[in-house]
Coordinates of N, CA, C and O in Angstrom, one line a residue:
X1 N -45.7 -73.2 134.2 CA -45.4 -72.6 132.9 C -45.1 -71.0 133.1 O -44.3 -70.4 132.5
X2 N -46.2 -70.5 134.0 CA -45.8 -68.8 134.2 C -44.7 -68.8 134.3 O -44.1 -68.4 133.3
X3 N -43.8 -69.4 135.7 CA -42.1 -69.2 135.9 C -41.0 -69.3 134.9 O -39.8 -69.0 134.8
X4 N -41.9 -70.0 134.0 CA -40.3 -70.4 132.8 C -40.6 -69.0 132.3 O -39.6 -68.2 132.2
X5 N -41.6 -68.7 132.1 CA -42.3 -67.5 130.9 C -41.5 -66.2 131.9 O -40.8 -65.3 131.3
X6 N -41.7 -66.2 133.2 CA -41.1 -65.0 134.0 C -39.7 -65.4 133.6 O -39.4 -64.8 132.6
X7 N -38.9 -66.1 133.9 CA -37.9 -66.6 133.6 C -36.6 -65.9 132.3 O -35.6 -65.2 132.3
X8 N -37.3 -66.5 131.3 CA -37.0 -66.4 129.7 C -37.5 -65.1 129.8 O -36.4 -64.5 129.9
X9 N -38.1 -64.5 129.9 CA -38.7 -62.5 129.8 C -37.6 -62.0 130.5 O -37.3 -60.9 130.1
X10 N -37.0 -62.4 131.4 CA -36.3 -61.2 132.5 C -35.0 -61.3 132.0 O -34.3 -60.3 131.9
X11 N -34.6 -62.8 131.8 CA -32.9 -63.1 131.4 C -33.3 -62.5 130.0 O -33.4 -61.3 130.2
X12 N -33.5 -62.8 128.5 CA -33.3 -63.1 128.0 C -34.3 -61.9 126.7 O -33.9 -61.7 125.6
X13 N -35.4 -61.5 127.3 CA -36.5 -61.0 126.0 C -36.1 -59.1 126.9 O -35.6 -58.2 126.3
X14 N -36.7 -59.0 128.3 CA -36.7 -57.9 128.1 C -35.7 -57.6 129.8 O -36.1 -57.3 130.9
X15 N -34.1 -58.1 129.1 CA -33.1 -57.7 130.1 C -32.9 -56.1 130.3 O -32.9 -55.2 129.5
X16 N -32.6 -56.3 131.9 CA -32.7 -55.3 132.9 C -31.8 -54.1 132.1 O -32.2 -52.9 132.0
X17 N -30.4 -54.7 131.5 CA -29.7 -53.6 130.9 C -30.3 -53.3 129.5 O -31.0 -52.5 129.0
X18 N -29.5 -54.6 129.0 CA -29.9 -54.1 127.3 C -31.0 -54.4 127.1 O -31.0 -55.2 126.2
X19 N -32.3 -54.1 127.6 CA -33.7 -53.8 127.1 C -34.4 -52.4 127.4 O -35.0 -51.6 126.7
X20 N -34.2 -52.6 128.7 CA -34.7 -51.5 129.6 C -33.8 -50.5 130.8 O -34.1 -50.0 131.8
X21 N -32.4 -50.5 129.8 CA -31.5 -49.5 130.1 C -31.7 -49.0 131.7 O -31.7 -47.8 132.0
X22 N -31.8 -50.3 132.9 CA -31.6 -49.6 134.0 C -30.6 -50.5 134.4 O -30.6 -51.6 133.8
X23 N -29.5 -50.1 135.4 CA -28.6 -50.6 136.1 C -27.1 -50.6 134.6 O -26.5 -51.6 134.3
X24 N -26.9 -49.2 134.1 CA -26.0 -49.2 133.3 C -24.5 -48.6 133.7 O -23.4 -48.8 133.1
X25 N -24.7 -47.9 134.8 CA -23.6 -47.6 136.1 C -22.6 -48.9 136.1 O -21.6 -49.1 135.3
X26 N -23.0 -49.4 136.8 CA -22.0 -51.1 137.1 C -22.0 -51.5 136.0 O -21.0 -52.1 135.8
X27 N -22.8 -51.5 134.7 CA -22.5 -52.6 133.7 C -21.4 -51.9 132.9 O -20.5 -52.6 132.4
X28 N -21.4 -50.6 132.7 CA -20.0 -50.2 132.2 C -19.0 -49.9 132.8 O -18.0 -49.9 132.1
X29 N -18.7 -49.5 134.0 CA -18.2 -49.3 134.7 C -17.4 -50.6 135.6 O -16.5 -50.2 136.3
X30 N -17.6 -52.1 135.8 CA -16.8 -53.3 136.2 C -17.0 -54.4 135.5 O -17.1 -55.6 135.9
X31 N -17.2 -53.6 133.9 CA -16.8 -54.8 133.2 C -15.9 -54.9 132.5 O -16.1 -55.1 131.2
X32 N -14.6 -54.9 133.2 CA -13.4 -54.8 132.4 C -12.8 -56.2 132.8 O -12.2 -56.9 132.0
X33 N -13.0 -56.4 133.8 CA -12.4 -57.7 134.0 C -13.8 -58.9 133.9 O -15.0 -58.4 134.0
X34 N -13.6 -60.1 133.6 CA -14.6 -61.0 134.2 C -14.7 -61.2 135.8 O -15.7 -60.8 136.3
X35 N -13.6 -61.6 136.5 CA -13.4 -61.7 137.9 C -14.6 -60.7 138.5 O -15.7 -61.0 138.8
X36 N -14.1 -59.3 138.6 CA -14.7 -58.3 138.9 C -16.4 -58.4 138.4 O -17.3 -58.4 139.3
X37 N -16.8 -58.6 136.9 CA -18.2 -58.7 136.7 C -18.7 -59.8 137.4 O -19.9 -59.7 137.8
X38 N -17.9 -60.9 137.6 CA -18.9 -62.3 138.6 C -19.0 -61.6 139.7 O -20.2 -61.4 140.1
X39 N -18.1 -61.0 140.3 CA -18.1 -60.1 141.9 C -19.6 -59.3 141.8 O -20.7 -59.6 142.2
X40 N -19.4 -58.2 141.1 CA -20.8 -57.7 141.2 C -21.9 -58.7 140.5 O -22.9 -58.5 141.3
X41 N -22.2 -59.4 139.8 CA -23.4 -60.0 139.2 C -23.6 -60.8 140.9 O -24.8 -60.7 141.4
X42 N -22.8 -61.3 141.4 CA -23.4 -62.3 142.6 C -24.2 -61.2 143.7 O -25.4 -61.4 143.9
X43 N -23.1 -59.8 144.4 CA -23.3 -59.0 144.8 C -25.0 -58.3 144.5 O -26.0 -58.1 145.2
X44 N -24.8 -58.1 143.1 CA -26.5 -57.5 142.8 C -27.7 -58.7 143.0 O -28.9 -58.7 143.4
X45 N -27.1 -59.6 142.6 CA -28.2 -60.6 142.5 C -28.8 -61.0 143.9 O -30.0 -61.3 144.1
X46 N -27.7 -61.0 145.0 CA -28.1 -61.1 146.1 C -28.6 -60.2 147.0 O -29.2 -60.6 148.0
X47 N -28.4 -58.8 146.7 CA -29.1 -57.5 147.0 C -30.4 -57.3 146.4 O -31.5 -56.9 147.0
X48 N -30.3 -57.7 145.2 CA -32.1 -57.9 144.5 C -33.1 -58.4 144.3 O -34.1 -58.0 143.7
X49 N -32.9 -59.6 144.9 CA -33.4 -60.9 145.2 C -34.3 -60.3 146.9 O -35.5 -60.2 147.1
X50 N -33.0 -60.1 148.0 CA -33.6 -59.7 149.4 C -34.0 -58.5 148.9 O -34.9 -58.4 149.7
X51 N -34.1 -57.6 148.4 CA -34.9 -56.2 148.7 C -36.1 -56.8 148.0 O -37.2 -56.7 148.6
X52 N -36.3 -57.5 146.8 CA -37.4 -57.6 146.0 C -38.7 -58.0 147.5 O -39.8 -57.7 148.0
X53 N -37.7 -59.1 147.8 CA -38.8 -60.0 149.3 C -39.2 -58.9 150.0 O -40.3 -58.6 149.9
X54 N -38.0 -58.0 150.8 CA -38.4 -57.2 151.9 C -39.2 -55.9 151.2 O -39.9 -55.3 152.0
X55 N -39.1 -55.4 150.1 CA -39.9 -54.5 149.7 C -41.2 -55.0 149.5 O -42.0 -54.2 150.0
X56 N -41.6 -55.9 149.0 CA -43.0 -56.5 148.7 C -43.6 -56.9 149.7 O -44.8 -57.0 149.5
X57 N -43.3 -57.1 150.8 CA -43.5 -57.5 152.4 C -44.4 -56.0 152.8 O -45.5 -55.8 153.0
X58 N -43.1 -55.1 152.6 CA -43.3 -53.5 153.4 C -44.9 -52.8 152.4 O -45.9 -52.2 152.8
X59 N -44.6 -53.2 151.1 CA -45.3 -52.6 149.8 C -46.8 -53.2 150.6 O -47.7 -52.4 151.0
X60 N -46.9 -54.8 150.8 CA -48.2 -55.2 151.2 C -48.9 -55.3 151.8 O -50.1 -55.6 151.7
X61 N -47.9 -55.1 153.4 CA -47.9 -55.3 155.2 C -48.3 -53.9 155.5 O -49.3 -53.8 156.3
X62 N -47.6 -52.7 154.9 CA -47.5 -51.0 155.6 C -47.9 -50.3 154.3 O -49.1 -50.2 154.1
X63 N -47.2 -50.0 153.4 CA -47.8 -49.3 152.6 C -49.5 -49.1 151.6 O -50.2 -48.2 151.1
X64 N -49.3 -50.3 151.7 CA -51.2 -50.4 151.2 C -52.2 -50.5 152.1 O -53.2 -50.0 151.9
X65 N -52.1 -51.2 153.3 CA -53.2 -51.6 154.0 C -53.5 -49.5 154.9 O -54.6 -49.0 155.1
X66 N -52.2 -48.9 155.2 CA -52.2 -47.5 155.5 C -52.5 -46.5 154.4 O -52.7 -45.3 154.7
X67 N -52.4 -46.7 153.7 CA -52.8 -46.1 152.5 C -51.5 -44.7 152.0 O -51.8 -43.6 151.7
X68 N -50.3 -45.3 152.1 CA -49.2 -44.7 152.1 C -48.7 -44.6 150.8 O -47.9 -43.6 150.7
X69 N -48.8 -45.5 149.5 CA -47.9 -45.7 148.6 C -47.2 -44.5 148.2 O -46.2 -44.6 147.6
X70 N -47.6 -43.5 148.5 CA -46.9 -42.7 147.9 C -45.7 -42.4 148.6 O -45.1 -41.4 148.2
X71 N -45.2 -43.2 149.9 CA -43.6 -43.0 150.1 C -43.1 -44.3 149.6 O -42.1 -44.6 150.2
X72 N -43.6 -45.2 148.5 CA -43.0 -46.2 147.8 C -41.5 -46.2 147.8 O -40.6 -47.0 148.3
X73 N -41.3 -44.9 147.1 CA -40.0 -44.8 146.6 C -38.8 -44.4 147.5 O -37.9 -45.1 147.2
X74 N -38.7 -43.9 148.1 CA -38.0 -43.6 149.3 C -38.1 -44.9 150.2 O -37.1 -45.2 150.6
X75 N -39.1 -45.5 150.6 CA -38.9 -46.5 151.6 C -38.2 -47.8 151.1 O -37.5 -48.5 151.8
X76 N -38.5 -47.8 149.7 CA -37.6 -48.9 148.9 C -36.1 -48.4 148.8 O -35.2 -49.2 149.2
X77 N -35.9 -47.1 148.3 CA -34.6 -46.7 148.2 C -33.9 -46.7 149.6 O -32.7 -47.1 149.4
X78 N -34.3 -46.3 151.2 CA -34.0 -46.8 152.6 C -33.6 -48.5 152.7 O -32.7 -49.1 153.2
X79 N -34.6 -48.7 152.2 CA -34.5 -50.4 152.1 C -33.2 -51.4 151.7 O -32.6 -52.4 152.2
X80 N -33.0 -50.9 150.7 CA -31.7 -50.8 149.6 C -30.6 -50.3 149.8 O -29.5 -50.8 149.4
X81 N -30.6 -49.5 150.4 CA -29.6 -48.4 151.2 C -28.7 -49.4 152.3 O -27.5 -49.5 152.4
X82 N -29.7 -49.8 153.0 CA -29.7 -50.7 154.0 C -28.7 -52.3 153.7 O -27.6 -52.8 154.1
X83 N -29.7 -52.8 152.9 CA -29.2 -54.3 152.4 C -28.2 -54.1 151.8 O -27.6 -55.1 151.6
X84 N -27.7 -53.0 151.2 CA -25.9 -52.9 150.0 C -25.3 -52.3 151.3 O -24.2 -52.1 150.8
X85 N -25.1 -51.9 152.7 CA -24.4 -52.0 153.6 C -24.1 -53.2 154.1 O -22.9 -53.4 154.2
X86 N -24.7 -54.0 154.5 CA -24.8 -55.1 154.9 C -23.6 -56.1 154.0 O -22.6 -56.7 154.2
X87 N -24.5 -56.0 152.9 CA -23.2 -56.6 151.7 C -22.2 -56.2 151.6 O -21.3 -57.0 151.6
X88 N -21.7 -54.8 151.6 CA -20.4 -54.7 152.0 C -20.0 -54.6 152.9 O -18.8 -54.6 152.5
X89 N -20.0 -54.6 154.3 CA -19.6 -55.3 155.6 C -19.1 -56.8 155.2 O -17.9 -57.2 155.1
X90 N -20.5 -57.5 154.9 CA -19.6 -59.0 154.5 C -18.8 -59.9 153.4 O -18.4 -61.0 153.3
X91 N -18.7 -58.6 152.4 CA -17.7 -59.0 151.3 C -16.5 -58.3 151.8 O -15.4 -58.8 151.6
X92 N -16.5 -57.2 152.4 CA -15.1 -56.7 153.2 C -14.4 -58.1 153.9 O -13.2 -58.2 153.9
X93 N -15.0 -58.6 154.3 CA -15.2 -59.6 155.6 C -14.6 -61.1 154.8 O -13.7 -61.9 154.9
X94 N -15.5 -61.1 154.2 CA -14.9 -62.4 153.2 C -14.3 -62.4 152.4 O -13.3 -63.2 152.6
X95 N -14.2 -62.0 151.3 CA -12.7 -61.3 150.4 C -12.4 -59.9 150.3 O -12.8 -59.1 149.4
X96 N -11.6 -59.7 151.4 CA -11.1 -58.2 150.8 C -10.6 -58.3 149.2 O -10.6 -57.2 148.6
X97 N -10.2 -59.1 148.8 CA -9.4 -58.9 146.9 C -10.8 -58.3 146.3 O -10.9 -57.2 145.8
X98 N -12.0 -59.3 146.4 CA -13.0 -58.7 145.5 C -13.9 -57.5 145.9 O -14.8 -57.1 145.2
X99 N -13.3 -56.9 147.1 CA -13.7 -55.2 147.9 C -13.4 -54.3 147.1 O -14.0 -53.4 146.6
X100 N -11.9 -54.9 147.1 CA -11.1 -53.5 146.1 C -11.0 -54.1 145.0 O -10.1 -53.4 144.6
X101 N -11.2 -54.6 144.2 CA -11.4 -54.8 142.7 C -13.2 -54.3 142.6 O -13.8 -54.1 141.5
X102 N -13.8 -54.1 143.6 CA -15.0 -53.8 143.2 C -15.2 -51.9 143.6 O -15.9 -51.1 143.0
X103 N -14.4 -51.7 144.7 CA -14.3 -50.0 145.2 C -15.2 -49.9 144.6 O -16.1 -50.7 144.3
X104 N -15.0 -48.5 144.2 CA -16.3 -47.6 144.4 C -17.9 -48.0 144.0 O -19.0 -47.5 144.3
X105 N -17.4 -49.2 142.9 CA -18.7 -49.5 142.4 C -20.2 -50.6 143.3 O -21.3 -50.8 143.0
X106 N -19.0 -51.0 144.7 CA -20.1 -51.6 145.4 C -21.1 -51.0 146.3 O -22.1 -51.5 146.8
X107 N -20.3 -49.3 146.3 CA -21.6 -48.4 147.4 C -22.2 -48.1 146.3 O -23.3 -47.8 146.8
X108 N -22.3 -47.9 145.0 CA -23.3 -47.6 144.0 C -24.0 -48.8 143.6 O -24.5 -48.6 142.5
X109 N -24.4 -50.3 144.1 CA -25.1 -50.5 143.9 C -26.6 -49.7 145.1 O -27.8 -50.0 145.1
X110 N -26.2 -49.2 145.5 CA -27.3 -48.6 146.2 C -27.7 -47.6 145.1 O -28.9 -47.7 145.2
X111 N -27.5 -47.0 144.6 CA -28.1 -46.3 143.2 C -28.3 -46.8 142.0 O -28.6 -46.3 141.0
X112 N -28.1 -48.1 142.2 CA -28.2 -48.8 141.1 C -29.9 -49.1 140.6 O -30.4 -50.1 141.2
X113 N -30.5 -48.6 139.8 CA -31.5 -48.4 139.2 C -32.4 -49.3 138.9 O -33.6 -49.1 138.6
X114 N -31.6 -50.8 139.0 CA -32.0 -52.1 138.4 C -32.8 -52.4 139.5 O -34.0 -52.6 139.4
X115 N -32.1 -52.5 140.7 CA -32.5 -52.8 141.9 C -34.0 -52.2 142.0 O -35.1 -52.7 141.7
X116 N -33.9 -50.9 142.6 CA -35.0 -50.3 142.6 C -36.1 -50.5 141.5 O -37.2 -50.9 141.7
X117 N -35.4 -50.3 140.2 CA -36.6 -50.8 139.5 C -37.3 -52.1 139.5 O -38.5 -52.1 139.2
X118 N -36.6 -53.2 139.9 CA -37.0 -54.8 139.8 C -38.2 -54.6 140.5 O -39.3 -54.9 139.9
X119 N -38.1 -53.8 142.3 CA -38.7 -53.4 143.2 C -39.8 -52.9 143.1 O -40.7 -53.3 143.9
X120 N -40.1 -51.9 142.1 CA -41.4 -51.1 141.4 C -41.7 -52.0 141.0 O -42.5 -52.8 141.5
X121 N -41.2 -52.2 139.8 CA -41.4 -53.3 138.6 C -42.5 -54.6 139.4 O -43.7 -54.7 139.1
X122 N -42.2 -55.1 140.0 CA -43.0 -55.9 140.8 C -44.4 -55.7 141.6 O -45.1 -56.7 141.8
X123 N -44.6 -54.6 142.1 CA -45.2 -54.0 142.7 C -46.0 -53.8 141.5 O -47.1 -54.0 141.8
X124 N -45.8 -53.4 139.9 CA -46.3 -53.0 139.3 C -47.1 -53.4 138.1 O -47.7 -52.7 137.3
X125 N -47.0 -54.5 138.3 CA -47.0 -55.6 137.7 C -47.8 -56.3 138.5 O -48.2 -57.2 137.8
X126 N -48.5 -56.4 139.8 CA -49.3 -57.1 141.2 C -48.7 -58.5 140.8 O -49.4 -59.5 141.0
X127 N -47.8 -58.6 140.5 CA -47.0 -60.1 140.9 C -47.1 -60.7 142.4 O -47.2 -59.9 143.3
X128 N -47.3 -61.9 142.6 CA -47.3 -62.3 144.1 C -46.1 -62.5 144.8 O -45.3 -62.3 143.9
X129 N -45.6 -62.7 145.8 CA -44.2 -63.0 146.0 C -43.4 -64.2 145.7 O -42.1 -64.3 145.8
X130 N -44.3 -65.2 145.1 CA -43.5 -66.0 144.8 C -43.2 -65.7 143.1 O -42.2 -66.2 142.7
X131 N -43.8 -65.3 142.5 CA -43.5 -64.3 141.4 C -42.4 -63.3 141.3 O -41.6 -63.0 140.4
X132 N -42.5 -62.9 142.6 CA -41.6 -61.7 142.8 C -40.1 -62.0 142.8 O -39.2 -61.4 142.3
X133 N -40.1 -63.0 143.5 CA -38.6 -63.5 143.6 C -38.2 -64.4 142.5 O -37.1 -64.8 142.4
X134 N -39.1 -64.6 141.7 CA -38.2 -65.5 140.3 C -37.9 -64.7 139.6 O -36.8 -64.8 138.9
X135 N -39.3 -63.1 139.4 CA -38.6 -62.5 138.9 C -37.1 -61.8 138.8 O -36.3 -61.6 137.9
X136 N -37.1 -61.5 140.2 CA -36.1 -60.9 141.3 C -34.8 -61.3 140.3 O -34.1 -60.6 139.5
X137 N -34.7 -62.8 140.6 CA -33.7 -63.9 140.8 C -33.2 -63.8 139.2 O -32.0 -63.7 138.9
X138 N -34.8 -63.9 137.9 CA -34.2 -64.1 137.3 C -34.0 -63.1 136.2 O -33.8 -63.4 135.1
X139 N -34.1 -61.8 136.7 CA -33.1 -60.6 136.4 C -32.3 -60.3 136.8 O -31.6 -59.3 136.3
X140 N -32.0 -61.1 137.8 CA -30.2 -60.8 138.2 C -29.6 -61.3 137.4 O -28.6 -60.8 137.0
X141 N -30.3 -62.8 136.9 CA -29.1 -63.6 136.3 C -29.3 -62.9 135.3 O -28.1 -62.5 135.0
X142 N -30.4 -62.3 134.2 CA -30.1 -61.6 133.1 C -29.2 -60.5 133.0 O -28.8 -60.1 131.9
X143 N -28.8 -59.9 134.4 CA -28.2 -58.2 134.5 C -26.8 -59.4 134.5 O -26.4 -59.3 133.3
X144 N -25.8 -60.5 135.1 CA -25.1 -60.9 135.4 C -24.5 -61.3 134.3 O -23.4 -61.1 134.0
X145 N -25.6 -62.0 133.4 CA -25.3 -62.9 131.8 C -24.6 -61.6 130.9 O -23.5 -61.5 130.4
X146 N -25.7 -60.5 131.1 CA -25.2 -59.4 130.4 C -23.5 -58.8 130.5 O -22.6 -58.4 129.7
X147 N -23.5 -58.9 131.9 CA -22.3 -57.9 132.4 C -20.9 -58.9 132.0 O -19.8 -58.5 131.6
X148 N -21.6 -60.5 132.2 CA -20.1 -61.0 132.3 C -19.7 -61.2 130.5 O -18.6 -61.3 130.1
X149 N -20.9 -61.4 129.6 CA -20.2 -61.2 128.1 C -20.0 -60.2 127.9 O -18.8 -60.2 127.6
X150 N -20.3 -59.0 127.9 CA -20.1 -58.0 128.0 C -18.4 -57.6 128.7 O -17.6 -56.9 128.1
X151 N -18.1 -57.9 130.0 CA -16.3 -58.3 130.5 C -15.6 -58.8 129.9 O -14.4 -58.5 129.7
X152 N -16.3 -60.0 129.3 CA -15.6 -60.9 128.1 C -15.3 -60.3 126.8 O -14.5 -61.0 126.2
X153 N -15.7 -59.5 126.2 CA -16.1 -59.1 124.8 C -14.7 -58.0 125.5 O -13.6 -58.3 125.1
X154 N -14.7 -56.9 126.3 CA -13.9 -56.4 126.7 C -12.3 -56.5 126.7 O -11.4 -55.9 126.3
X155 N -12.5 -57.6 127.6 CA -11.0 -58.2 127.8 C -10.2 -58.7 126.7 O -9.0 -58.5 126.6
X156 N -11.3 -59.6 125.6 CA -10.6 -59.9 124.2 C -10.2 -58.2 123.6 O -9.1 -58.0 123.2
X157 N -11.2 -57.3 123.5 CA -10.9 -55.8 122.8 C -9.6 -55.1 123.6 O -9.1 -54.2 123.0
X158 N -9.1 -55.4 124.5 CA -8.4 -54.5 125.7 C -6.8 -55.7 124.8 O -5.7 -55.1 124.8
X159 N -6.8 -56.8 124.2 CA -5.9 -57.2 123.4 C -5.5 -56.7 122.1 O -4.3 -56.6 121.6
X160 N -6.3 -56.4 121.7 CA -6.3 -55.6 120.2 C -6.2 -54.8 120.1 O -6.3 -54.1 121.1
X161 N -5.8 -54.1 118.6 CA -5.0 -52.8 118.4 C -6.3 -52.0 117.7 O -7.0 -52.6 116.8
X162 N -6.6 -51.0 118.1 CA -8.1 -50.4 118.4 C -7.6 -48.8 117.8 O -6.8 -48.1 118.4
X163 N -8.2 -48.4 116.5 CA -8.1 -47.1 116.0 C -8.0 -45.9 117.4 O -8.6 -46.3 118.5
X164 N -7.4 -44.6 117.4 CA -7.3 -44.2 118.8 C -8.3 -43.5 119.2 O -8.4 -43.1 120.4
X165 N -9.4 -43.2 118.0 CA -10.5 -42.9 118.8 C -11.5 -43.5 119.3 O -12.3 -43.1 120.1
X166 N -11.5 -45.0 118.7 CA -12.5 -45.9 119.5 C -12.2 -46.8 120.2 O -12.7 -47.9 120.5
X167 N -10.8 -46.3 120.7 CA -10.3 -46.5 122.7 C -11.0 -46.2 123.4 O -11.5 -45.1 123.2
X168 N -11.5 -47.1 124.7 CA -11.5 -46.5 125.5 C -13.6 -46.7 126.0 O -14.3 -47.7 125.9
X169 N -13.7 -45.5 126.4 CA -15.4 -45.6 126.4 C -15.6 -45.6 125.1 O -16.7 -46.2 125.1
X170 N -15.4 -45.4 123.8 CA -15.8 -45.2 122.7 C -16.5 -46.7 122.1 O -17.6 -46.9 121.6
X171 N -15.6 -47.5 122.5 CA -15.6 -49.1 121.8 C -16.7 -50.0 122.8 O -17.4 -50.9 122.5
X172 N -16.4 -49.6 123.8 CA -17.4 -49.6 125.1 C -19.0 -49.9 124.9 O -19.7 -50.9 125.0
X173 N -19.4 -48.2 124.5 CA -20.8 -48.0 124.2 C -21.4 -48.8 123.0 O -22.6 -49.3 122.9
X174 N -19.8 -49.0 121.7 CA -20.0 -49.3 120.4 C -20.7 -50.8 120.4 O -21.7 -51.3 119.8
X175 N -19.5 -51.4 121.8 CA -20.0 -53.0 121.8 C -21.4 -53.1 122.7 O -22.2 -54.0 122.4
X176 N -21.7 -52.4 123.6 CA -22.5 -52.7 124.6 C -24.3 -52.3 124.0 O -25.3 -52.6 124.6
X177 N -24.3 -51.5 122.7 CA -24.8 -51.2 121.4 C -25.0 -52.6 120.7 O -26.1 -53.0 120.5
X178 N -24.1 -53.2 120.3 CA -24.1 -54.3 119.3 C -24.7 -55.9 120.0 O -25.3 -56.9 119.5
X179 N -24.2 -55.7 121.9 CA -25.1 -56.6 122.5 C -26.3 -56.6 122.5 O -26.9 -57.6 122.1
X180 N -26.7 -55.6 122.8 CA -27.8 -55.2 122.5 C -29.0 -55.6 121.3 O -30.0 -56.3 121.4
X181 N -28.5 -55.0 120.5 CA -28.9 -55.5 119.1 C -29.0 -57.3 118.9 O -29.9 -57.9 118.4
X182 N -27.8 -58.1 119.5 CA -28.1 -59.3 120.0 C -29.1 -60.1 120.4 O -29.6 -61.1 120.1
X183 N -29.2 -58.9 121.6 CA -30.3 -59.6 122.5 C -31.6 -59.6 122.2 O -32.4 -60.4 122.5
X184 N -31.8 -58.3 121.2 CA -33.0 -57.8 120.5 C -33.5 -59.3 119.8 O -34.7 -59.5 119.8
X185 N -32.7 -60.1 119.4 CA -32.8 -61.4 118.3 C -34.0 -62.5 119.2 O -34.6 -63.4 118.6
X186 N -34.2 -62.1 121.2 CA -35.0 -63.1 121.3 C -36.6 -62.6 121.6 O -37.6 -63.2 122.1
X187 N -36.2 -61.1 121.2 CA -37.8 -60.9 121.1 C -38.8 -61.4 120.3 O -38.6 -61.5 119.1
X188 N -40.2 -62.0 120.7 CA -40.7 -62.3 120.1 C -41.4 -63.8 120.7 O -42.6 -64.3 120.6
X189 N -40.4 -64.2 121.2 CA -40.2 -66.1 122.1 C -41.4 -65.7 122.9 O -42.4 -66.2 122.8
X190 N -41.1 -64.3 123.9 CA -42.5 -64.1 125.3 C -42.8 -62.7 125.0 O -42.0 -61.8 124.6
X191 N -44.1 -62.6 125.3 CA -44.7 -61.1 125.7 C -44.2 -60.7 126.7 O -44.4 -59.6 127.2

């Protein structure tokens, strides 16, 4: 029952973007197409999933038993640094289309806020690892759910005839505001 409860909290009650406003880089920034938002939602999910493991490993193995926490942040952000190279080496490798539909935004998942935070977040929370990774898992899928309605809601507005000031980023913030407000609807289901 915890995991459904970790589950339903991460996707759905208190998501990574529209709850807790981290990882809003990529979510405005490649969600213009859907194609492009599946590319990163798989991309992050799979980068936040292995750092959550390998940080919580380093967090429990080196950092506490030495009594280090306080380079938490930096060794997580090395960490991260590390595994979004890796990912793009083998998304170069396996589709170059979804490389360059993703440019510049796949070296900034290494700044990507979500990540790192999941990584605290866990640690902060004394989750165990097998906690860690559903959480991991299932805030990716919440950051992923978000981004690709969010592409979608886009691509229908990118057809429509749109007053000329709320082109553009304007209609952007306006909708990614009103998801929001959406998502607010399943507070209440989990603490």
């Amino acid at each position: 029952m915890t995991f459904i409860l970790i589950f339903i909290s991460a996707v759905f009650v208190n998501n990574i973007v529209l709850s807790q406003f981290l990882g809003i880089c990529p979510f405005l920034g490649v969600s213009k197409k859907i194609e492009t938002a599946l590319g990163m939602s798989g991309a992050v999910a799979f980068v936040m999933t292995i750092a959550t493991i390998i940080t919580y490993i380093v967090q429990k193995a080196i950092l506490e038993p030495f009594d280090i926490t306080f380079l938490q942040t930096i060794t997580f952000i090395l960490i991260i640094a590390a595994l979004v190279q890796m990912v793009e080496i083998v998304i170069k490798k396996i589709s170059p289309a979804l490389y360059q539909a993703l440019g510049v935004f796949l070296p900034l998942i290494t700044t990507n806020c979500a990540i790192l935070g999941v990584a605290i977040l866990v640690t902060q929370k004394d989750m165990n690892l097998l906690e860690s990774v559903i959480y991991a898992i299932s805030t990716a899928i919440g950051f992923g759910l978000a981004l690709i309605l969010f592409a979608g809601i886009r691509e229908q507005l990118s057809m429509t005839k749109l007053p000329k000031g709320m082109e553009g980023t304007a209609i952007a913030l306006v909708t990614a505001g009103l998801l929001a407000m959406a998502f607010m609807g399943f507070t209440g289901i989990v603490k």
